[in-house]
Amino acid sequence: MKPAIILGSSSPYRKALLERLGIPFTTQSPDIDETPQSHESISDYVLRMSQEKAKTIFNNCKIPNALIITSDQSATLSSTKSNKEATHDQIIGKPHTIENAQKQLESFSSNKVVFYTSVSITCTRTHETKSKVTQYSVHFKKLSSEEISRYISIEKPLDCAGSFKCEGLGVRLFDKMEGEDPTSLEGLPLIAICDLLCHFGADPLTYKTVNSL
């Protein structure tokens, strides 16, 4: 019997992404402390967040054979002066206000922003957890204040880290993108998820009945 799939997220964006795989799943919203630790790198932070989300849901899960999928994402302006990875005090979060969104996008103009997206899958049967962190870079065009203001008024990306929606009009702001998995930029790295599901014997290809041609 195939394991039940639980998406540990209340995000409608992550829910829509996982639905692309065509596998049945339920959702649960983990409640954790998301305070970064001192001197914690962004990749370590997002990895710890996805693992703590999975642990929280696992501790309350009554399903003996389930796979819990959790994810977290943060971003930072890429430094041209240092090869060191940014720490938590340089994390780009959700703007929440129009003013903050305007400031974020103005700082991105002609710059590169690096997104770190983690995914963890925990098996309730074996208690095993597997995780991966994916990087994805966005190079922004030179943007005028008027372009930024108009974009924000159209898409209202106030609940999106980085103040844009790459699945929508946000691509108008980009010069180019670089990375292994474009879905990681949207908040849920589906290539990594497929790999981890296969590790646990839950290949998405086997969740559907195939009709004869």
Tab-separated table of C-alpha atoms in Angstrom:
chain	number	residue	atom	x	y	z
A	1	MET	CA	0.000	0.000	0.000
A	2	LYS	CA	1.362	3.375	-0.973
A	3	PRO	CA	2.098	5.885	1.785
A	4	ALA	CA	-0.240	8.805	2.331
A	5	ILE	CA	1.221	12.164	1.315
A	6	ILE	CA	0.988	15.156	3.653
A	7	LEU	CA	2.063	18.631	2.540
A	8	GLY	CA	3.141	20.560	5.604
A	9	SER	CA	2.183	24.013	4.408
A	10	SER	CA	-0.729	26.436	4.392
A	11	SER	CA	0.632	28.184	1.281
A	12	PRO	CA	-1.759	28.122	-1.699
A	13	TYR	CA	1.274	28.463	-3.982
A	14	ARG	CA	2.941	25.306	-2.641
A	15	LYS	CA	-0.365	23.441	-2.762
A	16	ALA	CA	-0.825	24.375	-6.423
A	17	LEU	CA	2.745	23.302	-7.208
A	18	LEU	CA	2.388	19.859	-5.623
A	19	GLU	CA	-0.905	19.371	-7.472
A	20	ARG	CA	1.113	19.432	-10.716
A	21	LEU	CA	2.444	15.959	-9.864
A	22	GLY	CA	-1.075	14.544	-9.887
A	23	ILE	CA	-0.701	12.667	-6.601
A	24	PRO	CA	-3.326	12.701	-3.825
A	25	PHE	CA	-2.325	14.577	-0.684
A	26	THR	CA	-3.666	16.407	2.327
A	27	THR	CA	-2.297	19.566	3.939
A	28	GLN	CA	-1.374	20.505	7.482
A	29	SER	CA	0.000	23.804	8.730
A	30	PRO	CA	3.036	23.487	11.036
A	31	ASP	CA	3.452	26.029	13.832
A	32	ILE	CA	7.143	26.623	14.583
A	33	ASP	CA	9.467	29.354	15.801
A	34	GLU	CA	11.066	30.787	12.659
A	35	THR	CA	13.618	32.989	14.423
A	36	PRO	CA	17.039	32.653	12.748
A	37	GLN	CA	20.003	31.665	14.897
A	38	SER	CA	22.980	33.980	15.261
A	39	HIS	CA	25.471	33.671	12.379
A	40	GLU	CA	23.294	31.010	10.712
A	41	SER	CA	23.782	30.852	6.945
A	42	ILE	CA	20.696	31.111	4.764
A	43	SER	CA	21.025	27.547	3.459
A	44	ASP	CA	21.367	26.232	7.029
A	45	TYR	CA	18.382	28.330	8.081
A	46	VAL	CA	15.995	27.111	5.384
A	47	LEU	CA	17.147	23.518	5.932
A	48	ARG	CA	16.493	23.758	9.663
A	49	MET	CA	13.087	25.322	9.038
A	50	SER	CA	11.878	22.555	6.709
A	51	GLN	CA	13.150	19.878	9.098
A	52	GLU	CA	11.492	21.497	12.117
A	53	LYS	CA	8.220	21.816	10.214
A	54	ALA	CA	8.399	18.105	9.365
A	55	LYS	CA	9.204	17.205	12.974
A	56	THR	CA	6.236	19.201	14.278
A	57	ILE	CA	3.787	17.459	11.952
A	58	PHE	CA	5.406	14.052	12.559
A	59	ASN	CA	4.970	14.400	16.334
A	60	ASN	CA	1.218	14.922	15.872
A	61	CYS	CA	0.644	12.514	12.985
A	62	LYS	CA	-1.570	9.466	13.611
A	63	ILE	CA	-1.020	7.919	10.162
A	64	PRO	CA	1.389	4.956	10.455
A	65	ASN	CA	2.562	5.081	6.837
A	66	ALA	CA	2.796	8.641	5.553
A	67	LEU	CA	5.339	10.890	3.883
A	68	ILE	CA	5.429	14.446	5.221
A	69	ILE	CA	6.672	17.067	2.742
A	70	THR	CA	7.830	20.416	4.102
A	71	SER	CA	9.683	23.326	2.557
A	72	ASP	CA	11.107	26.750	3.313
A	73	GLN	CA	12.536	29.570	1.226
A	74	SER	CA	14.678	32.653	1.759
A	75	ALA	CA	16.608	34.943	-0.558
A	76	THR	CA	19.476	37.394	-0.494
A	77	LEU	CA	21.105	39.941	-2.751
A	78	SER	CA	24.239	38.351	-4.172
A	79	SER	CA	27.422	40.050	-3.009
A	80	THR	CA	29.953	40.880	-5.685
A	81	LYS	CA	32.616	41.590	-3.045
A	82	SER	CA	32.590	38.263	-1.208
A	83	ASN	CA	32.115	34.584	-1.969
A	84	LYS	CA	30.795	33.979	1.542
A	85	GLU	CA	27.181	32.949	1.879
A	86	ALA	CA	24.939	35.581	3.445
A	87	THR	CA	23.722	35.211	7.011
A	88	HIS	CA	20.254	35.691	8.493
A	89	ASP	CA	20.541	39.476	8.865
A	90	GLN	CA	20.694	39.746	5.061
A	91	ILE	CA	17.640	37.593	4.372
A	92	ILE	CA	15.050	39.062	2.014
A	93	GLY	CA	11.589	38.388	3.376
A	94	LYS	CA	8.012	39.149	2.417
A	95	PRO	CA	7.376	42.890	2.035
A	96	HIS	CA	3.847	42.971	3.537
A	97	THR	CA	3.470	46.639	2.501
A	98	ILE	CA	3.597	48.493	-0.807
A	99	GLU	CA	6.394	50.710	0.511
A	100	ASN	CA	8.574	47.728	1.431
A	101	ALA	CA	7.888	46.047	-1.911
A	102	GLN	CA	8.964	49.211	-3.728
A	103	LYS	CA	12.204	49.354	-1.701
A	104	GLN	CA	12.969	45.674	-2.278
A	105	LEU	CA	12.529	45.823	-6.030
A	106	GLU	CA	14.475	49.076	-6.298
A	107	SER	CA	17.389	47.362	-4.531
A	108	PHE	CA	17.148	44.441	-7.001
A	109	SER	CA	17.467	46.678	-10.076
A	110	SER	CA	20.486	45.543	-12.162
A	111	ASN	CA	21.398	43.040	-9.421
A	112	LYS	CA	21.278	39.293	-8.816
A	113	VAL	CA	19.102	37.739	-6.123
A	114	VAL	CA	19.791	34.185	-4.952
A	115	PHE	CA	16.915	32.070	-3.619
A	116	TYR	CA	17.523	29.150	-1.255
A	117	THR	CA	14.668	26.631	-1.143
A	118	SER	CA	14.730	23.587	1.113
A	119	VAL	CA	12.563	20.488	1.032
A	120	SER	CA	12.372	17.728	3.636
A	121	ILE	CA	10.424	14.483	3.497
A	122	THR	CA	9.866	12.457	6.669
A	123	CYS	CA	8.514	8.901	6.667
A	124	THR	CA	6.262	8.161	9.649
A	125	ARG	CA	6.837	4.414	9.243
A	126	THR	CA	10.651	4.431	9.377
A	127	HIS	CA	11.177	7.839	11.055
A	128	GLU	CA	13.717	8.667	8.325
A	129	THR	CA	14.092	12.232	7.014
A	130	LYS	CA	15.755	13.194	3.737
A	131	SER	CA	16.385	16.823	2.766
A	132	LYS	CA	17.796	18.975	0.001
A	133	VAL	CA	18.504	22.689	-0.481
A	134	THR	CA	18.235	24.127	-3.995
A	135	GLN	CA	19.670	27.461	-5.165
A	136	TYR	CA	18.118	29.532	-7.927
A	137	SER	CA	19.351	32.929	-9.132
A	138	VAL	CA	17.416	35.769	-10.710
A	139	HIS	CA	19.186	38.590	-12.571
A	140	PHE	CA	17.020	41.715	-12.631
A	141	LYS	CA	16.771	44.280	-15.399
A	142	LYS	CA	17.506	47.933	-14.704
A	143	LEU	CA	14.123	49.000	-13.377
A	144	SER	CA	12.668	52.478	-13.048
A	145	SER	CA	10.604	53.482	-10.030
A	146	GLU	CA	7.604	53.849	-12.334
A	147	GLU	CA	7.967	50.296	-13.688
A	148	ILE	CA	8.248	48.901	-10.182
A	149	SER	CA	5.264	50.872	-8.902
A	150	ARG	CA	3.109	49.777	-11.834
A	151	TYR	CA	4.104	46.125	-11.382
A	152	ILE	CA	3.251	46.201	-7.674
A	153	SER	CA	-0.131	47.800	-8.356
A	154	ILE	CA	-0.972	45.088	-10.903
A	155	GLU	CA	0.137	41.908	-9.092
A	156	LYS	CA	0.217	43.038	-5.455
A	157	PRO	CA	3.013	40.599	-4.476
A	158	LEU	CA	2.993	41.603	-0.814
A	159	ASP	CA	2.965	38.004	0.479
A	160	CYS	CA	5.867	36.887	-1.734
A	161	ALA	CA	9.517	36.858	-0.674
A	162	GLY	CA	11.267	39.255	-3.026
A	163	SER	CA	8.094	41.181	-3.930
A	164	PHE	CA	7.387	39.388	-7.216
A	165	LYS	CA	5.506	36.417	-8.640
A	166	CYS	CA	7.688	34.520	-11.083
A	167	GLU	CA	4.697	32.475	-12.250
A	168	GLY	CA	3.033	35.686	-13.381
A	169	LEU	CA	4.047	39.137	-14.562
A	170	GLY	CA	7.141	39.060	-12.358
A	171	VAL	CA	9.148	37.642	-15.268
A	172	ARG	CA	8.847	41.091	-16.886
A	173	LEU	CA	11.371	42.281	-14.299
A	174	PHE	CA	13.963	39.601	-15.072
A	175	ASP	CA	16.987	39.713	-17.330
A	176	LYS	CA	17.701	35.990	-16.903
A	177	MET	CA	17.351	33.091	-14.468
A	178	GLU	CA	19.872	30.426	-13.479
A	179	GLY	CA	19.392	27.163	-11.612
A	180	GLU	CA	18.556	23.484	-11.671
A	181	ASP	CA	14.845	23.658	-10.903
A	182	PRO	CA	12.630	26.642	-11.807
A	183	THR	CA	9.862	25.403	-9.501
A	184	SER	CA	12.169	26.042	-6.550
A	185	LEU	CA	11.819	29.749	-7.302
A	186	GLU	CA	8.054	29.364	-6.925
A	187	GLY	CA	8.539	27.844	-3.470
A	188	LEU	CA	8.549	24.053	-3.904
A	189	PRO	CA	11.363	22.263	-5.806
A	190	LEU	CA	9.460	19.542	-7.642
A	191	ILE	CA	12.533	17.837	-9.118
A	192	ALA	CA	13.976	17.333	-5.632
A	193	ILE	CA	10.583	16.206	-4.336
A	194	CYS	CA	10.277	13.570	-7.066
A	195	ASP	CA	13.775	12.284	-6.259
A	196	LEU	CA	13.013	12.080	-2.538
A	197	LEU	CA	9.613	10.448	-3.097
A	198	CYS	CA	11.308	7.795	-5.235
A	199	HIS	CA	13.818	7.218	-2.426
A	200	PHE	CA	10.895	6.351	-0.155
A	201	GLY	CA	9.292	4.066	-2.753
A	202	ALA	CA	6.588	6.568	-3.674
A	203	ASP	CA	7.364	7.318	-7.317
A	204	PRO	CA	4.740	9.828	-8.559
A	205	LEU	CA	4.508	7.799	-11.785
A	206	THR	CA	2.988	4.893	-9.835
A	207	TYR	CA	0.160	6.837	-8.193
A	208	LYS	CA	-2.041	6.829	-11.274
A	209	THR	CA	-3.593	4.016	-13.262
A	210	VAL	CA	-2.298	3.999	-16.836
A	211	ASN	CA	-4.870	3.217	-19.518
A	212	SER	CA	-3.869	1.227	-22.583
A	213	LEU	CA	-3.297	3.281	-25.730
